[in-house]
PDB file of C-alpha atoms in Angstrom:
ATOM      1  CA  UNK A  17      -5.444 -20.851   4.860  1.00  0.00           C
ATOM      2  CA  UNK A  18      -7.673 -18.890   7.292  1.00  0.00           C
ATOM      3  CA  UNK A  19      -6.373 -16.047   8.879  1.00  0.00           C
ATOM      4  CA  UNK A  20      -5.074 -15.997  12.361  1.00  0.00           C
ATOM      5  CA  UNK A  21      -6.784 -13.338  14.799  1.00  0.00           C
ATOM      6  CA  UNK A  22      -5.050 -10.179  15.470  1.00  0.00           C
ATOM      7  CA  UNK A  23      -4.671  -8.690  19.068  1.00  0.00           C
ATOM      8  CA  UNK A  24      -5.212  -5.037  17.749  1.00  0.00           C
ATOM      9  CA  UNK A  25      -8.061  -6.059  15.688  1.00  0.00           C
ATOM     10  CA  UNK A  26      -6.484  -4.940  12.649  1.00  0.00           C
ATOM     11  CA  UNK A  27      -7.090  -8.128  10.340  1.00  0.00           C
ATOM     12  CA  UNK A  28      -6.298  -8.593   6.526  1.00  0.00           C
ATOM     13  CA  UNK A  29      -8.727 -10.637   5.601  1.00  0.00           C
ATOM     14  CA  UNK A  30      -8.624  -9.863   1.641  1.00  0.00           C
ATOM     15  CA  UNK A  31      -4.799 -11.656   2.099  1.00  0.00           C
ATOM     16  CA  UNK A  32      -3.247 -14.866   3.311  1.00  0.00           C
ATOM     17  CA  UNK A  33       0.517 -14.507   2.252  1.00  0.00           C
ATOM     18  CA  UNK A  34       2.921 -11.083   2.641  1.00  0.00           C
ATOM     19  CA  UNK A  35       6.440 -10.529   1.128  1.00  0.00           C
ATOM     20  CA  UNK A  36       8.658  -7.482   2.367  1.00  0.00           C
ATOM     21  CA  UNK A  37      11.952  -7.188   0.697  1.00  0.00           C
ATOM     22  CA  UNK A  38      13.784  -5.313   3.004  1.00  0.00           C
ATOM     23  CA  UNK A  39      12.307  -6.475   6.206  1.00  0.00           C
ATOM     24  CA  UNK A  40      15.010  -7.092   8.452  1.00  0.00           C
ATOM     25  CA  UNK A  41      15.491  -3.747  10.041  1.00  0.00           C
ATOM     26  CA  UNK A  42      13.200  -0.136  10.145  1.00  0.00           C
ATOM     27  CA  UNK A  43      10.487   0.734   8.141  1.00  0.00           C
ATOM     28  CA  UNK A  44      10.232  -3.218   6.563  1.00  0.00           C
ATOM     29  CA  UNK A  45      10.687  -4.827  10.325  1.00  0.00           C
ATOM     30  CA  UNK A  46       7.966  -2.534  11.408  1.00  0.00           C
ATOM     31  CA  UNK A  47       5.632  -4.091   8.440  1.00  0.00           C
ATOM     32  CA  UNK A  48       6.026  -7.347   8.955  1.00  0.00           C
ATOM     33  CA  UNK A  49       5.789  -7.467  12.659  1.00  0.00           C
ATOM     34  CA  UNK A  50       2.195  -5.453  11.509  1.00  0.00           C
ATOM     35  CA  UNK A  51       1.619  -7.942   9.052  1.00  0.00           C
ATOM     36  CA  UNK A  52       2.028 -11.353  11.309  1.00  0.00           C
ATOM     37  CA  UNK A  53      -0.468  -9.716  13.855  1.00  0.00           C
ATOM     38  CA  UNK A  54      -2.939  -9.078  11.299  1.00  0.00           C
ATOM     39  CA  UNK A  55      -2.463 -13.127  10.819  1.00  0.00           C
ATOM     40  CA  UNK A  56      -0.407 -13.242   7.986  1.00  0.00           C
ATOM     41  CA  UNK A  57       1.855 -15.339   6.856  1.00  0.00           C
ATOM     42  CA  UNK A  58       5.465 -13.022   6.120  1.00  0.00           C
ATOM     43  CA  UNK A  59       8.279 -13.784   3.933  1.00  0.00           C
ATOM     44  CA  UNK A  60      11.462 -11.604   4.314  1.00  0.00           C
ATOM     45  CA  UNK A  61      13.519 -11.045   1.588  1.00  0.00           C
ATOM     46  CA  UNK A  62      16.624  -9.720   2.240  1.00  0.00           C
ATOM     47  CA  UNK A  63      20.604 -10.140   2.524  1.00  0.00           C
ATOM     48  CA  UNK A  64      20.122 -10.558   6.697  1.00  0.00           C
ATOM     49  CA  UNK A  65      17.395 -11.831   8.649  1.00  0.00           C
ATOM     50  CA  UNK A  66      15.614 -10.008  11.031  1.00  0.00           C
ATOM     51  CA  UNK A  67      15.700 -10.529  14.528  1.00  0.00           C
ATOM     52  CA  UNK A  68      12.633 -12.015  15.163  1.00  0.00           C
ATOM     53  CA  UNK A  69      10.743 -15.137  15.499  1.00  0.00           C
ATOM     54  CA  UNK A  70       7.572 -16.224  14.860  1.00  0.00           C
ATOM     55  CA  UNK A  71       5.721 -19.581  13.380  1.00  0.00           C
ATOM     56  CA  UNK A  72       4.658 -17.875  10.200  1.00  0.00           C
ATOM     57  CA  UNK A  73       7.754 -16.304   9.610  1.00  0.00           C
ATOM     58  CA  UNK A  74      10.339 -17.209   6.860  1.00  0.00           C
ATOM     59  CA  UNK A  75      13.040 -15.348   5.386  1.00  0.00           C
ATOM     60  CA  UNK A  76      14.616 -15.514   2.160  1.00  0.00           C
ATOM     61  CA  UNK A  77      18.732 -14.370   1.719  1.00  0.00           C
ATOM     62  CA  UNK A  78      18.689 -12.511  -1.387  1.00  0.00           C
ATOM     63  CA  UNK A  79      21.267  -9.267  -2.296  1.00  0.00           C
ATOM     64  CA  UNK A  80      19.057  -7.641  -4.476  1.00  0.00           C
ATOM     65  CA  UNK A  81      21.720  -5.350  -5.943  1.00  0.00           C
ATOM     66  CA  UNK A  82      23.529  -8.421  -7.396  1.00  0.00           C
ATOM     67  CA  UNK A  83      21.640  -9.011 -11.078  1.00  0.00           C
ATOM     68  CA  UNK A  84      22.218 -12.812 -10.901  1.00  0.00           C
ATOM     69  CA  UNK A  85      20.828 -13.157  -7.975  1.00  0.00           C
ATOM     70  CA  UNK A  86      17.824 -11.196  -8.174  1.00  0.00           C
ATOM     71  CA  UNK A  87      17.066 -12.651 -11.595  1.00  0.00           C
ATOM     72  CA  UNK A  88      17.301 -16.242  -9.877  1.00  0.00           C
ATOM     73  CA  UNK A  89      15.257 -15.440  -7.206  1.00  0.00           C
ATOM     74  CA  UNK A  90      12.749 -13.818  -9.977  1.00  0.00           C
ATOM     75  CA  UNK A  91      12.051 -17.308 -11.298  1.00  0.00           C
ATOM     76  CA  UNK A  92      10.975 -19.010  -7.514  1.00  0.00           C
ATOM     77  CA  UNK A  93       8.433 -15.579  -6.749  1.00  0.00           C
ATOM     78  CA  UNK A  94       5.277 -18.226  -8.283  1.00  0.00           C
ATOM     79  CA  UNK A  95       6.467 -20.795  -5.656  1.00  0.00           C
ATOM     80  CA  UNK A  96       6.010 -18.197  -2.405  1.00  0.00           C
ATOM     81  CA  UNK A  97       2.534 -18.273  -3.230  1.00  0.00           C
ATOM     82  CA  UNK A  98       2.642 -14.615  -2.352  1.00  0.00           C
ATOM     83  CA  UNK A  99      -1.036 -12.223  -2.848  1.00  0.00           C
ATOM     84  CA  UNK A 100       0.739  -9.252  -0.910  1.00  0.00           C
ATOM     85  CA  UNK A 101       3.899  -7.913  -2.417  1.00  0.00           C
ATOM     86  CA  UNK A 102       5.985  -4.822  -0.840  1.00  0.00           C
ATOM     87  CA  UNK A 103       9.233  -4.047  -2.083  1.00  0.00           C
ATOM     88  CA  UNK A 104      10.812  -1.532   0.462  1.00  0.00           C
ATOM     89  CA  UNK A 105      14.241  -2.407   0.324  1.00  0.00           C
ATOM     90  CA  UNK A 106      16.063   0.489   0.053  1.00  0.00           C
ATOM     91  CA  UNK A 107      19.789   2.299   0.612  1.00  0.00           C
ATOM     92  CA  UNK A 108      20.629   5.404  -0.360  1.00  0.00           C
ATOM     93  CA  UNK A 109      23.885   7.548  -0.723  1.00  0.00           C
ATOM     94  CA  UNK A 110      24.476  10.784   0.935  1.00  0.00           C
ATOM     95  CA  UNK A 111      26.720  13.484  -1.336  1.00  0.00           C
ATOM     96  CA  UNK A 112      27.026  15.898  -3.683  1.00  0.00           C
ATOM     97  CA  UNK A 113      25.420  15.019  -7.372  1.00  0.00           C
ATOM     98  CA  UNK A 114      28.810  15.706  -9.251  1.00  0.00           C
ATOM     99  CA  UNK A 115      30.786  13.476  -6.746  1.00  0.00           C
ATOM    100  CA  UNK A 116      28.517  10.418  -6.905  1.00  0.00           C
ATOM    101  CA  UNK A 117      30.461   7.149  -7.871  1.00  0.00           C
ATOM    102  CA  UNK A 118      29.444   5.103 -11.339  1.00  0.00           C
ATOM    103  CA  UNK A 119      29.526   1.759  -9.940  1.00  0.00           C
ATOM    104  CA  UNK A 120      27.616   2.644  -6.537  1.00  0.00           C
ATOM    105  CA  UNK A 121      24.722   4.551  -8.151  1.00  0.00           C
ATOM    106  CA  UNK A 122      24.401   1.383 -10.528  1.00  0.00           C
ATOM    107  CA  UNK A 123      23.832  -0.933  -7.742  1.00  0.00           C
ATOM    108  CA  UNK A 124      22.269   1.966  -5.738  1.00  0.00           C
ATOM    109  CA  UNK A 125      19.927   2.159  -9.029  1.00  0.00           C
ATOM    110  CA  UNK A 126      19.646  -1.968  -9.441  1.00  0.00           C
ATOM    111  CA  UNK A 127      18.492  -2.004  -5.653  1.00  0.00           C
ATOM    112  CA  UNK A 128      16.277   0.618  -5.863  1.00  0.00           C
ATOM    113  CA  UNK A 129      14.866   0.504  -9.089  1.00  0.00           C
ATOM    114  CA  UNK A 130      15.642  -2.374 -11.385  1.00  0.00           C
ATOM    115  CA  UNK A 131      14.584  -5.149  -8.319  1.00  0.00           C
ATOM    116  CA  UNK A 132      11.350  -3.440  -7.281  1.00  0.00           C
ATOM    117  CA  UNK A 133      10.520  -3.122 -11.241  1.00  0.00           C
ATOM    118  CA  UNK A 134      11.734  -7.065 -12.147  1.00  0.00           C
ATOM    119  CA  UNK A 135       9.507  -8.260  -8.932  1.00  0.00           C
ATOM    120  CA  UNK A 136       6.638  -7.242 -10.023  1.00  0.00           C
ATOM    121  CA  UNK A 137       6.393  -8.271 -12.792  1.00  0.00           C
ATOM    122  CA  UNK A 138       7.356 -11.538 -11.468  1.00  0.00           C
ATOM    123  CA  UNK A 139       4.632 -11.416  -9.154  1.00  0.00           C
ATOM    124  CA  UNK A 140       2.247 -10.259 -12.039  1.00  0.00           C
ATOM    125  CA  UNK A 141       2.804 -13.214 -13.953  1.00  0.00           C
ATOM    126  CA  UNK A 142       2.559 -15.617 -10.878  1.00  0.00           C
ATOM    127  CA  UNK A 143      -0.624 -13.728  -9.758  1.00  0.00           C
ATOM    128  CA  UNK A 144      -2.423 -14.122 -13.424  1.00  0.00           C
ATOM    129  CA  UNK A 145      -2.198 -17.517 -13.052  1.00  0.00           C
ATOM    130  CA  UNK A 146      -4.148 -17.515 -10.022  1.00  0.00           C
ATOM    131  CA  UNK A 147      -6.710 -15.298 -10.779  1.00  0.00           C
ATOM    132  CA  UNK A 148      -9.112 -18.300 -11.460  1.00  0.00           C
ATOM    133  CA  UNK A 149      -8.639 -18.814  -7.435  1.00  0.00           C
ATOM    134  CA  UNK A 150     -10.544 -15.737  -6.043  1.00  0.00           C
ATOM    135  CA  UNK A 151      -7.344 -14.226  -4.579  1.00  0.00           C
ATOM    136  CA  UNK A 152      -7.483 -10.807  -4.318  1.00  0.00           C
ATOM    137  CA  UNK A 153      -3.708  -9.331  -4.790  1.00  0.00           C
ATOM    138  CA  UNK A 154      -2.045  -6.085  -3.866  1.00  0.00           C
ATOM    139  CA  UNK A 155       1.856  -4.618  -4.813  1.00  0.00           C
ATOM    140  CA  UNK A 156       3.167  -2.099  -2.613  1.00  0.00           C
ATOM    141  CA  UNK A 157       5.657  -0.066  -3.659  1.00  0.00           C
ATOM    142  CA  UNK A 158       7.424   1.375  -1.284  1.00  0.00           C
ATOM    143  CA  UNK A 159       8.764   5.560  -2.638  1.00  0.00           C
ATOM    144  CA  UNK A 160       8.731   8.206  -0.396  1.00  0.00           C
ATOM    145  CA  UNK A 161       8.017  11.497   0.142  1.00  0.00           C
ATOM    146  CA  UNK A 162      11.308  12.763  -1.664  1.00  0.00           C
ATOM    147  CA  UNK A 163       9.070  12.144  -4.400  1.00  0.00           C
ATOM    148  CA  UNK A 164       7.750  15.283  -3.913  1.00  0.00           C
ATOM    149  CA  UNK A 165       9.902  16.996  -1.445  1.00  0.00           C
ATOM    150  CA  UNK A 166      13.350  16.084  -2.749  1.00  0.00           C
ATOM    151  CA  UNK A 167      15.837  15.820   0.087  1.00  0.00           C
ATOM    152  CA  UNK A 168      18.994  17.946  -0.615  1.00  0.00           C
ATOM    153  CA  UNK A 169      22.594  15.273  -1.418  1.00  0.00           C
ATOM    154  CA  UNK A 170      20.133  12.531  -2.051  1.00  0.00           C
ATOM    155  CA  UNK A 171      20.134  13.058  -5.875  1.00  0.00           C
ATOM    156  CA  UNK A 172      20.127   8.985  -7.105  1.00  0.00           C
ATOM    157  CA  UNK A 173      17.849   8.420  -3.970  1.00  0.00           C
ATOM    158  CA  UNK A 174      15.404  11.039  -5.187  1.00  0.00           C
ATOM    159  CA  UNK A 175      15.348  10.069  -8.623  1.00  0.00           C
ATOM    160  CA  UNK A 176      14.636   6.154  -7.930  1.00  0.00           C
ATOM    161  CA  UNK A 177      12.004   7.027  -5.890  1.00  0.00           C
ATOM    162  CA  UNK A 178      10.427   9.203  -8.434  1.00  0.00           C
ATOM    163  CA  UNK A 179      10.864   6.280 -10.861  1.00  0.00           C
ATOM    164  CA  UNK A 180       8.940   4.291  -8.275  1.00  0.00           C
ATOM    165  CA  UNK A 181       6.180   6.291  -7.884  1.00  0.00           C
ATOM    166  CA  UNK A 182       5.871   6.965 -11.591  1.00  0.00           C
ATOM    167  CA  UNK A 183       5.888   3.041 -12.152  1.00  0.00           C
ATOM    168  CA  UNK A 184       2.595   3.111  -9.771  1.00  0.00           C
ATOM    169  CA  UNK A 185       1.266   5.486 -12.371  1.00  0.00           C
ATOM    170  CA  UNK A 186       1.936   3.835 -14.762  1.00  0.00           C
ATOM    171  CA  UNK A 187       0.454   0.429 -13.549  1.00  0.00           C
ATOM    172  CA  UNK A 188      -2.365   2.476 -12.507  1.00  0.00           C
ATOM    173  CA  UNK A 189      -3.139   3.248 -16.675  1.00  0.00           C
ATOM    174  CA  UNK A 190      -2.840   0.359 -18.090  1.00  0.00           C
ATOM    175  CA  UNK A 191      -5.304  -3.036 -18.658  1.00  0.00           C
ATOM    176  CA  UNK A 192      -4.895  -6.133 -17.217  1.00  0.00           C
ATOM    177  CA  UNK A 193      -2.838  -5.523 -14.000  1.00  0.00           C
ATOM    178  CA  UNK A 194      -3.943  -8.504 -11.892  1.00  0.00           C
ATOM    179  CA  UNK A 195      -3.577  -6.460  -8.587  1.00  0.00           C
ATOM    180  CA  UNK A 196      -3.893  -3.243  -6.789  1.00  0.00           C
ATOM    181  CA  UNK A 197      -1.221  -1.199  -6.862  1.00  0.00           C
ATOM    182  CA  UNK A 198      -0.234   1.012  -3.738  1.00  0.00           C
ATOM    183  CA  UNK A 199       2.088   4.122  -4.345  1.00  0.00           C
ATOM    184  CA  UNK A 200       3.676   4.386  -0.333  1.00  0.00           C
ATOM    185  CA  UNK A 201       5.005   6.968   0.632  1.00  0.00           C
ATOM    186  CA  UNK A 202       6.504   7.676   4.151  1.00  0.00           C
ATOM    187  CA  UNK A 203       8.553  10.839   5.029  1.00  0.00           C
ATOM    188  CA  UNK A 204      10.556  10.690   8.111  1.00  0.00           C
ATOM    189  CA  UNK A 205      10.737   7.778  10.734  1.00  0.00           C
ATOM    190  CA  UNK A 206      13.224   6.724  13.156  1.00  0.00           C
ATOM    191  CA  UNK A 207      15.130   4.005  11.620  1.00  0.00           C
ATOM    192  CA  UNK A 208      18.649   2.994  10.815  1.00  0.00           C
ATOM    193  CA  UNK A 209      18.236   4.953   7.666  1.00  0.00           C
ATOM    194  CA  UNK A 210      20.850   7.301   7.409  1.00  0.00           C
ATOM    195  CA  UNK A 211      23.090   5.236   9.831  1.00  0.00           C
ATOM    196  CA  UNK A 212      22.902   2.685   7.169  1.00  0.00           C
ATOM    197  CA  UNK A 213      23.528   5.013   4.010  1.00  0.00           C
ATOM    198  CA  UNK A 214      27.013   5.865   2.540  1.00  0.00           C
ATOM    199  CA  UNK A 215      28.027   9.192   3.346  1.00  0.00           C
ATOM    200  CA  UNK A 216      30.815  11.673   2.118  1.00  0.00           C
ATOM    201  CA  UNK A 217      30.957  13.738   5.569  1.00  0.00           C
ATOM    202  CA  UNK A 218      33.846  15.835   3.997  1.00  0.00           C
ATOM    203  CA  UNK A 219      31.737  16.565   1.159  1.00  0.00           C
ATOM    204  CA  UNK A 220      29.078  17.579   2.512  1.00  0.00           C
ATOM    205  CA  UNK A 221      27.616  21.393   4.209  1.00  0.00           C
ATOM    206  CA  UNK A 222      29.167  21.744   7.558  1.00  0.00           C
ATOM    207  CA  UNK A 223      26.100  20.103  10.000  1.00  0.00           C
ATOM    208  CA  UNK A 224      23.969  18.821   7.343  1.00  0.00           C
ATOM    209  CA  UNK A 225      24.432  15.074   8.676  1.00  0.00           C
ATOM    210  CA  UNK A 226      23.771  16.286  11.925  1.00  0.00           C
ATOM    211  CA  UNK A 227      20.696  17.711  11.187  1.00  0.00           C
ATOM    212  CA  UNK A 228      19.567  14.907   9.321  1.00  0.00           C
ATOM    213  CA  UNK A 229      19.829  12.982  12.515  1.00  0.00           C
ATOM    214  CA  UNK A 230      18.421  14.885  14.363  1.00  0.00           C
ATOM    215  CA  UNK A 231      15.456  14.953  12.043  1.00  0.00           C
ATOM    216  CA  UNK A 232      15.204  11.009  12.406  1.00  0.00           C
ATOM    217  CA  UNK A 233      15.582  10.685  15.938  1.00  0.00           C
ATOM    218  CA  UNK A 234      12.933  12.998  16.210  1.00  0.00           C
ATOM    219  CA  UNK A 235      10.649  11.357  14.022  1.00  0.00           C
ATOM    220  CA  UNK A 236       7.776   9.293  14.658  1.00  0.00           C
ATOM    221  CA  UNK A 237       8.424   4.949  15.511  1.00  0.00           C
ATOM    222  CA  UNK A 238       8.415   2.814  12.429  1.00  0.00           C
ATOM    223  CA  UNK A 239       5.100   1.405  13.451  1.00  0.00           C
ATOM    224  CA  UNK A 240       3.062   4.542  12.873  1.00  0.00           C
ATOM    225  CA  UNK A 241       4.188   3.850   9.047  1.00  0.00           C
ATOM    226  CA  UNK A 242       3.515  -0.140   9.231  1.00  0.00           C
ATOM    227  CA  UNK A 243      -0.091   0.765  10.740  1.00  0.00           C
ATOM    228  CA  UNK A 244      -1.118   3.163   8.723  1.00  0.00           C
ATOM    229  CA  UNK A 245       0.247   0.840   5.469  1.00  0.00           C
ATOM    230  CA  UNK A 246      -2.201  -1.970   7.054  1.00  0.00           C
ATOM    231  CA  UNK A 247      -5.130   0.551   7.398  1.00  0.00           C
ATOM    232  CA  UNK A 248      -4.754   1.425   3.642  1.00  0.00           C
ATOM    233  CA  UNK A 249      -4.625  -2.278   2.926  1.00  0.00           C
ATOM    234  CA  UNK A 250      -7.756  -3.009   5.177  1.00  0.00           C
ATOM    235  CA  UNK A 251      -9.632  -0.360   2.757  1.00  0.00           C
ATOM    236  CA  UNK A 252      -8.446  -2.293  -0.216  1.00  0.00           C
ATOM    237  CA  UNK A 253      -7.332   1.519  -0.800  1.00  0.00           C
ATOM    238  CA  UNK A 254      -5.187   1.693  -4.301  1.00  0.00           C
ATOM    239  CA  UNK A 255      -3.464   5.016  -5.397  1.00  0.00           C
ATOM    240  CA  UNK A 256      -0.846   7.490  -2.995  1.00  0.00           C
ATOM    241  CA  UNK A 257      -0.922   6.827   0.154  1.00  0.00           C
ATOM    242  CA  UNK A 258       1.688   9.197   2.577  1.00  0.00           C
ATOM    243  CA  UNK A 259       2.311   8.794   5.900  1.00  0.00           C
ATOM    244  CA  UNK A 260       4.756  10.697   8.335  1.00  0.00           C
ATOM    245  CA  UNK A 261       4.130  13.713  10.589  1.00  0.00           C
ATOM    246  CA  UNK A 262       0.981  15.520   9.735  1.00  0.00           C
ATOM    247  CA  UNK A 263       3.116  18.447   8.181  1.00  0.00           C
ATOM    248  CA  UNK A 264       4.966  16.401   5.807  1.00  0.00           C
ATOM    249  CA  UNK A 265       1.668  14.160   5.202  1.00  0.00           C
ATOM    250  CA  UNK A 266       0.029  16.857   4.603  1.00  0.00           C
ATOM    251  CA  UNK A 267       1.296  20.744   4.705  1.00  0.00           C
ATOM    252  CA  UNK A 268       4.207  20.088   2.250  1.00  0.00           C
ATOM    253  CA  UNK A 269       3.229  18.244  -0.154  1.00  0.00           C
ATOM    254  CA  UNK A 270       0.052  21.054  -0.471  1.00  0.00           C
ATOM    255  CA  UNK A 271       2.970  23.281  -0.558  1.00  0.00           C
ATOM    256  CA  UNK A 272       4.565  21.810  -2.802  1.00  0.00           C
ATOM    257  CA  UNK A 273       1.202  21.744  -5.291  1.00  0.00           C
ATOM    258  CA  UNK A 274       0.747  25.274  -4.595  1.00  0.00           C
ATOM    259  CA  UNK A 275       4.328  27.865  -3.937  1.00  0.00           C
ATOM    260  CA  UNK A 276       6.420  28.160  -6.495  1.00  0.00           C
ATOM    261  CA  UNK A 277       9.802  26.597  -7.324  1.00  0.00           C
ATOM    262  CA  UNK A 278      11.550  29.546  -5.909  1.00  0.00           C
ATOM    263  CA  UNK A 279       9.920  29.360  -1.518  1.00  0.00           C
ATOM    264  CA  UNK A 280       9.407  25.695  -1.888  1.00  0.00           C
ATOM    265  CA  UNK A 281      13.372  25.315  -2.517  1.00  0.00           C
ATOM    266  CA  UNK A 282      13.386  27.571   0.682  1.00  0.00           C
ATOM    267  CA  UNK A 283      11.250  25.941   2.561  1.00  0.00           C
ATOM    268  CA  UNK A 284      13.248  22.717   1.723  1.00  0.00           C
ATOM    269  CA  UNK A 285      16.809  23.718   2.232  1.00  0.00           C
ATOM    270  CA  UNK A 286      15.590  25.645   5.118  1.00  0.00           C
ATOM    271  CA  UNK A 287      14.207  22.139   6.899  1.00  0.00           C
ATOM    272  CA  UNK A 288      17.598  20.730   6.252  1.00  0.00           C
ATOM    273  CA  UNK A 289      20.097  23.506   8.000  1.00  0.00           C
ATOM    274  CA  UNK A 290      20.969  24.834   4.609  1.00  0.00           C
ATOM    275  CA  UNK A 291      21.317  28.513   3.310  1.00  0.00           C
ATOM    276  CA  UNK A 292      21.129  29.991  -0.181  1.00  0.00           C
ATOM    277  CA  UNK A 293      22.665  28.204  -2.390  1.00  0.00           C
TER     278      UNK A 293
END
């Protein structure tokens, strides 16, 4: 299927088919609205669909927290037909390490981890089989830049999206992965993020929420993130790819190669309102 033209010029002409798990709201809305003007055809995967409409749009109602149903939907990913895959669903939960729930960081874990991991290699095995076809395939997984600038009462957040980006590595090592692999990783945009997370107010540092909203309102539009995503994919680029203001892009995580433990923990807790601990 040939692509449709795009009004920004910003084609994708190495793809016909996109799936975004998570694309009904911020950072995932952003991508596929990028993705259907690049002529693509989008499927949305998740438990709501967006609010948007479009010809080559489709949406698929999946909670990918709930093991039965991710496995089931597992065993249709060959029949999307899918040579772009980007798994940026995502939640996260905002409180002190000690005072995290079992049962929520499970399903916080499941939904962060365990789907983004079972996908792909769903959409390995679907994409071997076409190899003989001349597609050219790409899986996007979606971490952050908590990967390396951890963000302070997002312990189980942090340490999926480590596992995330280490999974990229890992991809990135071995033989006979049928597609690129591209390690995302946005730092802060204004989305429904933290509106969306569960949060312990009364747990946490007196205006620490508060300051984390105020971080996000200030941050750059969801598109920036969703264009510069398509520009990596235009370049058939593979590897890290960050995106987010040009500090975090790329001041901090230079920092974060170069200070030691001791000011980069400052510099951190400092960016979120916090003193010494």
């Amino acid at each position: 299927m040939p692509n449709h033209p795009s009004h920004t010029g910003l084609t994708l002409p190495h793809h016909r088919k996109a799936v975004v798990t998570g694309g009904s709201s911020g950072l995932g809305l952003a991508m596929v609205r990028r993705f259907l003007e690049a002529g693509l055809e989008v499927e949305v995967v998740s438990r709501s669909a967006p609010d948007l409409r479009h010809p080559r749009l489709s949406h698929s109602a999946v909670d990918l927290s709930d093991r039965a149903a991710l496995q089931t939907f597992c065993e249709e990913i060959e029949s999307l037909g899918a040579d772009l895959w980007v798994n940026n669903a995502g939640s996260a939960c905002i409180e002190p390490w000690q005072e995290v729930d079992l049962e929520q960081e499970e399903k916080g874990l499941r939904l962060l981890v365990t789907a983004p991991l079972a996908m792909a290699r769903a959409f390995g095995r679907s994409f071997s089989n076409r190899k003989s076809e001349g597609v050219e395939g790409c899986l996007v997984q979606v971490s952050s830049l908590a990967v390396e600038l951890p963000i302070p009462y997002f312990s189980t957040y942090n340490l999926a999206k480590a596992a995330l980006s280490q999974h990229c590595t890992s991809l990135a090592l071995e033989n006979e992965v049928p597609f690129r692999v591209l390690d995302f990783r946005p730092g802060d945009f204004n989305t429904p993020f933290i509106r969306h997370a569960n949060v312990r107010q009364e747990a946490l540092p007196k205006g620490y929420l508060e300051r984390l909203e105020v971080h996000h309102r200030k941050a750059p539009d969801p598109d920036k993130a969703a264009l510069a995503l398509v520009r990596a994919l235009q370049r058939r680029k593979g590897g890290i790819v960050r995106t987010g203001t040009w500090a975090q892009r790329g001041l901090y995580p230079l920092g974060q190669r170069l200070l030691p433990n001791c000011c980069l923990y400052r510099m951190i807790r400092r960016y979120y309102g916090l003193g010494r601990p």
